[in-house]
XYZ file of N, CA and C in Angstrom:
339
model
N 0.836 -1.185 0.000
C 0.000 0.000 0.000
C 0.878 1.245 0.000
N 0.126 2.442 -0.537
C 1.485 3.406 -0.373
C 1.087 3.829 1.034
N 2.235 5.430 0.335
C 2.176 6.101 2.193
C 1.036 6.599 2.019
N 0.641 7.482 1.584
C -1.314 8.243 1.485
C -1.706 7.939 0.477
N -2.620 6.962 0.385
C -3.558 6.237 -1.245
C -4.565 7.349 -0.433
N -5.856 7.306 -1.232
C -6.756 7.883 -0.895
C -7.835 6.142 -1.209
N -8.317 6.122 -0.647
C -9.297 4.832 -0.136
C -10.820 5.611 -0.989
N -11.141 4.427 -1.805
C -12.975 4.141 -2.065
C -13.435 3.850 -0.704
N -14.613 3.537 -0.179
C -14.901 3.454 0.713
C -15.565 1.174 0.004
N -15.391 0.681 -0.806
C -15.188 -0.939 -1.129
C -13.597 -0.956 -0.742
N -12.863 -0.169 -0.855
C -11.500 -0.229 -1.056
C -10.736 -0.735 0.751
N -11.833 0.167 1.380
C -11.473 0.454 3.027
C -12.160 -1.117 3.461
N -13.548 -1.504 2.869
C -13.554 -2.345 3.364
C -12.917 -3.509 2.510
N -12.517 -3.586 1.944
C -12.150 -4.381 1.632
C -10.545 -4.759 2.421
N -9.888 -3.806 2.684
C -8.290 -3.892 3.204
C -8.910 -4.442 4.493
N -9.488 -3.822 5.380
C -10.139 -4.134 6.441
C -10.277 -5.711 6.568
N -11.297 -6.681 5.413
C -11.191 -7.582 5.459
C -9.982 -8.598 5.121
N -9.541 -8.184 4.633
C -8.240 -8.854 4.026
C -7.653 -8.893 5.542
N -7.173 -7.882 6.333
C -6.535 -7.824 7.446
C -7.317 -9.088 8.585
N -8.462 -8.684 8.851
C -9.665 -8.978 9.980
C -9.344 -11.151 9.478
N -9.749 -11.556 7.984
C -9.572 -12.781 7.510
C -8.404 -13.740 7.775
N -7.452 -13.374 7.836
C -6.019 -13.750 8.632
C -5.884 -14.184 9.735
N -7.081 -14.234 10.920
C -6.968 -14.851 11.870
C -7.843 -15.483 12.045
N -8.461 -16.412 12.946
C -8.942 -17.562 13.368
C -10.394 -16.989 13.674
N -10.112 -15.832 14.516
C -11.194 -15.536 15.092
C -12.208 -14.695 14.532
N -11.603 -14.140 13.622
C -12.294 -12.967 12.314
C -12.865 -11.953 12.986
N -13.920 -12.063 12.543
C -14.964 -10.257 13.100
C -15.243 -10.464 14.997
N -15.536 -9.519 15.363
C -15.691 -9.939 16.457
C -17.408 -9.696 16.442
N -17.743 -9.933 17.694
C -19.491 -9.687 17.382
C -19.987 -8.704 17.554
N -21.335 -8.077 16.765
C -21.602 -6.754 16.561
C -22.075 -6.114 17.918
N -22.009 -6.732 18.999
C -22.017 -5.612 20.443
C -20.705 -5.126 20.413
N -19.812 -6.521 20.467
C -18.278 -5.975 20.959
C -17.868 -4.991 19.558
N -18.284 -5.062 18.730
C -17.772 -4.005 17.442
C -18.036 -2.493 18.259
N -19.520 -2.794 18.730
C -19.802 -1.475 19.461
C -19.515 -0.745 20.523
N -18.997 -1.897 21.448
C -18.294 -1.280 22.290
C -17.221 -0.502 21.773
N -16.343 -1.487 20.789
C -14.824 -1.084 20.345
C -15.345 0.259 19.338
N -16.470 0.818 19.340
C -16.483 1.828 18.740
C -16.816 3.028 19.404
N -17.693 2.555 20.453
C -17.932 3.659 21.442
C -16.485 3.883 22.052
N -15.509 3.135 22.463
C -13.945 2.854 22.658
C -12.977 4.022 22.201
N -13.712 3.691 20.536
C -12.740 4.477 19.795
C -12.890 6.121 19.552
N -14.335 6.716 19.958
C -15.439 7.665 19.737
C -14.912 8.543 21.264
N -14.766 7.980 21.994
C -14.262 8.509 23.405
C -13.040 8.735 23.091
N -12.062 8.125 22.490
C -10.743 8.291 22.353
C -10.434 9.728 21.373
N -11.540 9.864 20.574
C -11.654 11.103 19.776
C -11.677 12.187 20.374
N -12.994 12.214 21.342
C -13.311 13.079 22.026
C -12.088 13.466 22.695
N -11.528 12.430 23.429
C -10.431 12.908 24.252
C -9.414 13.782 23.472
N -9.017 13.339 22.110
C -8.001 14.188 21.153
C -8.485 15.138 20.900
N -10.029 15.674 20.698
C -10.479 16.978 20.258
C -10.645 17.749 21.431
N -10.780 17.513 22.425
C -10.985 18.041 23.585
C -9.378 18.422 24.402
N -8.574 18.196 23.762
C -6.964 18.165 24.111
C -6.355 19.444 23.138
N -7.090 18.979 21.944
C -6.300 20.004 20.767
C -7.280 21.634 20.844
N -8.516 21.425 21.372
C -9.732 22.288 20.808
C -10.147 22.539 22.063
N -9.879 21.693 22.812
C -10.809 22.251 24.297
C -9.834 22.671 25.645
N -10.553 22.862 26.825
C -9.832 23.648 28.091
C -8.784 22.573 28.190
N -9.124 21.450 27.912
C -8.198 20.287 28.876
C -7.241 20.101 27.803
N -5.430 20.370 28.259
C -4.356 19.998 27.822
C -4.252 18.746 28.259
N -3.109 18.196 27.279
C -2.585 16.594 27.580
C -1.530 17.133 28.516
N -1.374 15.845 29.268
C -0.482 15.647 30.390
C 1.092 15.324 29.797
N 1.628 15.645 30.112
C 3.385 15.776 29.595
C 3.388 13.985 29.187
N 2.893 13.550 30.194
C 2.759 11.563 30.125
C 2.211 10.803 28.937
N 0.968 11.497 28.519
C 0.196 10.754 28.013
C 0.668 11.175 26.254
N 0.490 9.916 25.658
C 0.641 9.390 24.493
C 0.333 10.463 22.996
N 1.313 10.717 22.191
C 0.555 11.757 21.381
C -0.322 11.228 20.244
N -1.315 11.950 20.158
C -2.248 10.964 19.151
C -2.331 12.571 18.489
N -3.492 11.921 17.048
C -3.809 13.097 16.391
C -5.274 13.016 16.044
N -5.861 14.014 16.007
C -7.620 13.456 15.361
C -7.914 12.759 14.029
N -6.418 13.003 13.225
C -7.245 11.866 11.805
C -7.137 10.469 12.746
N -5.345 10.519 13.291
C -5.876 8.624 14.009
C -6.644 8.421 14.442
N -7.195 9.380 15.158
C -8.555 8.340 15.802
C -10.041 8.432 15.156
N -10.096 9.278 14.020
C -11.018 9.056 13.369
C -10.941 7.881 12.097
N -9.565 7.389 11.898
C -9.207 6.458 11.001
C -9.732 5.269 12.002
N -9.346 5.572 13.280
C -9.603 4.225 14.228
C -10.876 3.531 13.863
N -11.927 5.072 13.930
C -13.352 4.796 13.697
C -13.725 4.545 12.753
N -13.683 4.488 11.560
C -13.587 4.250 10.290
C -13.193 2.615 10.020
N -12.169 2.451 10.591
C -11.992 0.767 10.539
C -13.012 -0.225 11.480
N -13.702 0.771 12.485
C -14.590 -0.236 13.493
C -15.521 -0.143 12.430
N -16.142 0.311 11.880
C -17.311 1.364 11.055
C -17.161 -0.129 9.919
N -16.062 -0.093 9.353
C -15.846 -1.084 7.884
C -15.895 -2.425 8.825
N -15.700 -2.678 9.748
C -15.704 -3.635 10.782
C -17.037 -4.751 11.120
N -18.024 -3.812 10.999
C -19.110 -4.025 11.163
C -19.736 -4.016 10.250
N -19.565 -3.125 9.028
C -20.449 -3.343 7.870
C -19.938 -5.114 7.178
N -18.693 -5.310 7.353
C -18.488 -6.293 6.695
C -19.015 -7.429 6.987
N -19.019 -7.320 8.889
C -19.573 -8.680 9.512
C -21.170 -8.693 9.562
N -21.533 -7.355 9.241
C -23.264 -8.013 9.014
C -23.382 -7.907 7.375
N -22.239 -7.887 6.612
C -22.982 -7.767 4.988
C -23.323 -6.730 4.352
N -23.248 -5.565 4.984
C -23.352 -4.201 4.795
C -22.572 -3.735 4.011
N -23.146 -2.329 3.299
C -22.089 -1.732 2.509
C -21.648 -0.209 3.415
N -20.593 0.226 3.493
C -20.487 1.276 3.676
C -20.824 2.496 3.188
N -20.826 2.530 2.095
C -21.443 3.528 0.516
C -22.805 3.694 0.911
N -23.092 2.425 0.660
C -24.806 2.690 1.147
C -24.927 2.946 1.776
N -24.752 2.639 3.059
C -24.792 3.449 4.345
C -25.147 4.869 4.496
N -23.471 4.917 4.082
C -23.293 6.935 3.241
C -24.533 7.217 2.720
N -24.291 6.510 1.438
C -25.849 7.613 1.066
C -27.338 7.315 1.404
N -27.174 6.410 2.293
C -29.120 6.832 2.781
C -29.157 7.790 3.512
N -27.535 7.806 4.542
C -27.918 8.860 5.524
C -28.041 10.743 4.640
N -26.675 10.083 3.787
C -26.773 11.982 3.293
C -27.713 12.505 2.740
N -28.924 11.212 1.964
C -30.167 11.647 0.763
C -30.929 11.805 2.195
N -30.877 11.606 3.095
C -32.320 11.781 4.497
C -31.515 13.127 4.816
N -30.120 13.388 5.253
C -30.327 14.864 5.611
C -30.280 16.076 4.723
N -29.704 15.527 3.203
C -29.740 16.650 2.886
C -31.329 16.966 1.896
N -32.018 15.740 2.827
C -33.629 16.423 2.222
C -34.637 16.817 3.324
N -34.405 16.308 4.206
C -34.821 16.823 5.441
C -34.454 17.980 6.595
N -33.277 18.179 5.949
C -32.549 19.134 6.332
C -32.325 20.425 5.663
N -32.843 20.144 4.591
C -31.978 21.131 3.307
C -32.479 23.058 3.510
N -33.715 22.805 4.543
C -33.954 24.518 4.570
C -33.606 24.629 6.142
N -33.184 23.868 6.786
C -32.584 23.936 8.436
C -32.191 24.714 8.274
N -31.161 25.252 7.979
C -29.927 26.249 8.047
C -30.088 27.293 7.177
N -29.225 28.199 7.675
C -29.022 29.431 6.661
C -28.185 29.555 5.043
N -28.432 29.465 4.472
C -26.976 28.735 2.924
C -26.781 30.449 2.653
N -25.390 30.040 2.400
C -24.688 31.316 2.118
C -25.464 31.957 0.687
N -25.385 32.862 0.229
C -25.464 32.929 -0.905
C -24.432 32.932 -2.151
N -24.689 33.143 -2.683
C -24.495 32.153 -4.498
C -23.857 33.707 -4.765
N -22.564 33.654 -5.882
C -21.770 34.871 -6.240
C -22.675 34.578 -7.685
């Protein structure tokens, strides 16, 4: 793989599986996916709340960055779509065609030059 490919989102899951298939035990089950995602979702928080919020990191603690731990989430995410059969894409777009039609006069839109 190189150093920065840019990933399809078949592409993510697919590396995902290739990796996850290699061992005995494969996917884990879709609670523990969820835990390991709520896991990974806290671990975010903690990096955005370090870089963006009152609370500095401690001289001790480990340097992370917010893409890692949103990459973290992203692999639990392909994690789970794979072990129930899911697509990720699809996923994507049911949610974006529900907000950006249900949503679409929420907000203020800039205007148009």
């Amino acid at each position: 793989m190189e150093d920065n490919p840019v990933y399809t989102t078949k592409e993510i899951e697919k590396a995902v599986d290739n990796y996850i298939s290699q061992f005995k035990e494969g996917y884990f089950s879709p609670l523990a996916l969820m835990a390991r995602l709520s896991e990974e979702t806290g671990e975010l928080a903690r990096e955005i709340n370090h870089y963006y919020g009152e609370k500095p990191k401690k001289a001790t603690e480990e340097v992370k960055t917010v893409e890692e731990e949103i990459g973290d989430i992203l692999f639990v995410l392909a994690c789970i779509t794979n072990s129930l059969d899911l697509n990720l894409s699809e996923a994507f777009h049911t949610s974006i065609t529900k907000i950006t039609t249900r949503d679409k006069d929420r907000w203020t839109k800039k205007e148009e030059n």
